[in-house]
mmCIF file of C-alpha atoms in Angstrom:
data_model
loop_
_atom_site.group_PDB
_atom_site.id
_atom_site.type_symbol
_atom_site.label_atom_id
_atom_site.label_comp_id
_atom_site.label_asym_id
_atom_site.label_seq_id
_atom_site.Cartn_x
_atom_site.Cartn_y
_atom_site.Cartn_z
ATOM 1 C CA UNK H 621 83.377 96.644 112.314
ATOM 2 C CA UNK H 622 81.504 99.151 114.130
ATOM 3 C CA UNK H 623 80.756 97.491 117.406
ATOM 4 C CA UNK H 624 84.452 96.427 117.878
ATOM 5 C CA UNK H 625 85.534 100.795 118.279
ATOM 6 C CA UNK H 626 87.693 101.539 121.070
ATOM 7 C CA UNK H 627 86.485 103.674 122.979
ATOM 8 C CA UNK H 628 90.007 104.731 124.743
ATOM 9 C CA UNK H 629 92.025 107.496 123.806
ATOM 10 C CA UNK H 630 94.951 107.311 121.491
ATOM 11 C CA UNK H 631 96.348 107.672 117.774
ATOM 12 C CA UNK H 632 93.632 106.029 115.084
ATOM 13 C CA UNK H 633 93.464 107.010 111.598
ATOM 14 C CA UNK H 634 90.236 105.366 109.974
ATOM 15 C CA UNK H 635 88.048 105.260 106.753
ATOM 16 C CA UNK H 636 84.465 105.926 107.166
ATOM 17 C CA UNK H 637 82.344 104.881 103.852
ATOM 18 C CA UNK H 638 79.701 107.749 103.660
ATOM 19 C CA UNK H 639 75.866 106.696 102.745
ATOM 20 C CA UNK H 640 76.583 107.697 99.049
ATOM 21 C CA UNK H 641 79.192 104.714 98.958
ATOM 22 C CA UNK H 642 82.192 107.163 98.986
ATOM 23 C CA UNK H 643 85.344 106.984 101.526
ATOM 24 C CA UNK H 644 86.007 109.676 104.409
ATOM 25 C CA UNK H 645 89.618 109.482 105.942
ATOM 26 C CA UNK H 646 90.788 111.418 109.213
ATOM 27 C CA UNK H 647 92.758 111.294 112.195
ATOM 28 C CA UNK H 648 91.504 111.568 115.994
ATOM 29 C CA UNK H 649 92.528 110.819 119.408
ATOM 30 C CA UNK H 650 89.012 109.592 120.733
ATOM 31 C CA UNK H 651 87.558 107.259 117.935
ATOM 32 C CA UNK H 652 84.303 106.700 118.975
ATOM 33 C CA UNK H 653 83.480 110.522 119.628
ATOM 34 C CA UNK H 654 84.752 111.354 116.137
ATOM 35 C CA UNK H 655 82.450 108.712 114.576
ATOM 36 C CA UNK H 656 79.455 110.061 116.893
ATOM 37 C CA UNK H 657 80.525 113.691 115.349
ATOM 38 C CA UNK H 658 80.422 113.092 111.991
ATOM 39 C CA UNK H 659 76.801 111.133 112.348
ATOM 40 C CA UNK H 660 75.256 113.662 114.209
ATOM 41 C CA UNK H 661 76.901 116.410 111.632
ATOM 42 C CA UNK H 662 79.040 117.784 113.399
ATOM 43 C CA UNK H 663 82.159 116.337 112.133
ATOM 44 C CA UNK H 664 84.335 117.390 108.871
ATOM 45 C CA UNK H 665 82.263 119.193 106.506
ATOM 46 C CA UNK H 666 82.634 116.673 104.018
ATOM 47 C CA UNK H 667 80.572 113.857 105.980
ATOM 48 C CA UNK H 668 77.582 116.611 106.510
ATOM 49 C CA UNK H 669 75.286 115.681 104.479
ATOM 50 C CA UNK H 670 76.411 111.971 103.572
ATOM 51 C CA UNK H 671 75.517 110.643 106.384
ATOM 52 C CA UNK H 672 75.564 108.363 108.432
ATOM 53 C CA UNK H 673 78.960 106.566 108.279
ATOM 54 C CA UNK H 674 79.728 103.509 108.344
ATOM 55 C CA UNK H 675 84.102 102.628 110.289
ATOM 56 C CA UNK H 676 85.210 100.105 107.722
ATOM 57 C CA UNK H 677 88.632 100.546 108.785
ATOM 58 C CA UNK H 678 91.165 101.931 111.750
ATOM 59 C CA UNK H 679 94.357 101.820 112.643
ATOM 60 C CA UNK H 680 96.616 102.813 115.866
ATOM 61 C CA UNK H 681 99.885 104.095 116.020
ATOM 62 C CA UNK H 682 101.754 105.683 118.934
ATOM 63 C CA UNK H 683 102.023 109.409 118.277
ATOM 64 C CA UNK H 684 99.790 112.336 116.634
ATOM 65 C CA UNK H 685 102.952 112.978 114.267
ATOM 66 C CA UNK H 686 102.611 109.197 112.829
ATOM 67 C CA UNK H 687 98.510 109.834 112.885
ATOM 68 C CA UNK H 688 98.869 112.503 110.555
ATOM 69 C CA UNK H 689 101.903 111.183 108.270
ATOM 70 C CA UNK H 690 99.453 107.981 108.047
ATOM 71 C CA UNK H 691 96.478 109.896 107.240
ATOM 72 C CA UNK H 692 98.284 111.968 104.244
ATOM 73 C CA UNK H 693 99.247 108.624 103.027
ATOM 74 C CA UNK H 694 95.698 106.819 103.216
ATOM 75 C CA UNK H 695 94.248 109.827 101.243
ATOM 76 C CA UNK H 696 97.019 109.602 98.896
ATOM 77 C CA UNK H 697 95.702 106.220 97.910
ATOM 78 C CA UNK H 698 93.324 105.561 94.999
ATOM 79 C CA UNK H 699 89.871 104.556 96.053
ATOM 80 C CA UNK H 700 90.881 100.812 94.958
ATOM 81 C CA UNK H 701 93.262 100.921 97.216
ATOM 82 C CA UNK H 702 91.172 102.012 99.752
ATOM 83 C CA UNK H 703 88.855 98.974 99.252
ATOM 84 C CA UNK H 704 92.170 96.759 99.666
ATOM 85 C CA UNK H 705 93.045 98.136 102.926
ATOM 86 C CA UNK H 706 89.288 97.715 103.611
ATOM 87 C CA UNK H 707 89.288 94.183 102.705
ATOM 88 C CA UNK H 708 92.801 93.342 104.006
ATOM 89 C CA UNK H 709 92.086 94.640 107.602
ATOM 90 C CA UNK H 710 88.807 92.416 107.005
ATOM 91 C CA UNK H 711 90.863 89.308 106.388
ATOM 92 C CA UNK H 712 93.023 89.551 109.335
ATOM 93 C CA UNK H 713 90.256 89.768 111.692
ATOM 94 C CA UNK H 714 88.997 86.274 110.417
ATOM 95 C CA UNK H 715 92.470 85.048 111.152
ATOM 96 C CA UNK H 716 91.342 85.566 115.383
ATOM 97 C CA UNK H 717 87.944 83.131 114.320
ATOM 98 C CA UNK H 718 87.810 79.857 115.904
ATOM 99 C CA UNK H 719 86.382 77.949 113.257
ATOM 100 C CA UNK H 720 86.015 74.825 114.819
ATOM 101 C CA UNK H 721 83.933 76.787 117.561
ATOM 102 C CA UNK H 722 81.708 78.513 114.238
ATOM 103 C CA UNK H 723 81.433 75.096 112.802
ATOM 104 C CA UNK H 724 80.054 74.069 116.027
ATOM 105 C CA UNK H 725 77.412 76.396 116.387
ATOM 106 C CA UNK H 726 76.743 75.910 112.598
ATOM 107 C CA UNK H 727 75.584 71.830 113.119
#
């Protein structure tokens, strides 16, 4: 998922899955420099140390107020429910494959 973060400014809450397989959640207006932060150690202090961090999952919303109401909520979750947003978010993003185009390139 990495290589598809925006890089524009706006409301993302996102899951990072640390090196020692555990989940990071936070909110930020500037995704990519968040991600940056917390690889280089100098994002939350739980990510120090755990690094580096893989973005398994994002959303964007329109305000900082529904950023932070979403990001309560995420960390609410138990971490199998994490892994079900993970996978979810995963499976809609095959939806936008052209398979005929992946079959192609497969023969």
């Amino acid at each position: 998922m990495e290589s598809g973060i925006p890089s524009h400014k706006g409301h993302f809450v996102y899951i990072l899955q640390c090196a020692d397989n555990t989940y990071y959640t936070g909110y930020t207006t500037e995704l990519l420099r968040r991600i940056n932060q917390h690889n280089s150690g100098r994002g939350a202090k739980y990510t120090r140390g755990r690094g580096p961090v893989k973005l398994v999952y994002m959303e964007e919303g329109e305000s900082r107020s529904w950023g932070q109401r979403r990001e309560e909520a995420i960390k609410r979750l138990s971490r199998e429910q994490k892994e079900l947003l993970v996978k979810v978010q995963g499976l809609e993003k095959l939806k936008d494959v052209d398979t005929d185009e992946c079959a192609a390139k497969l023969s």
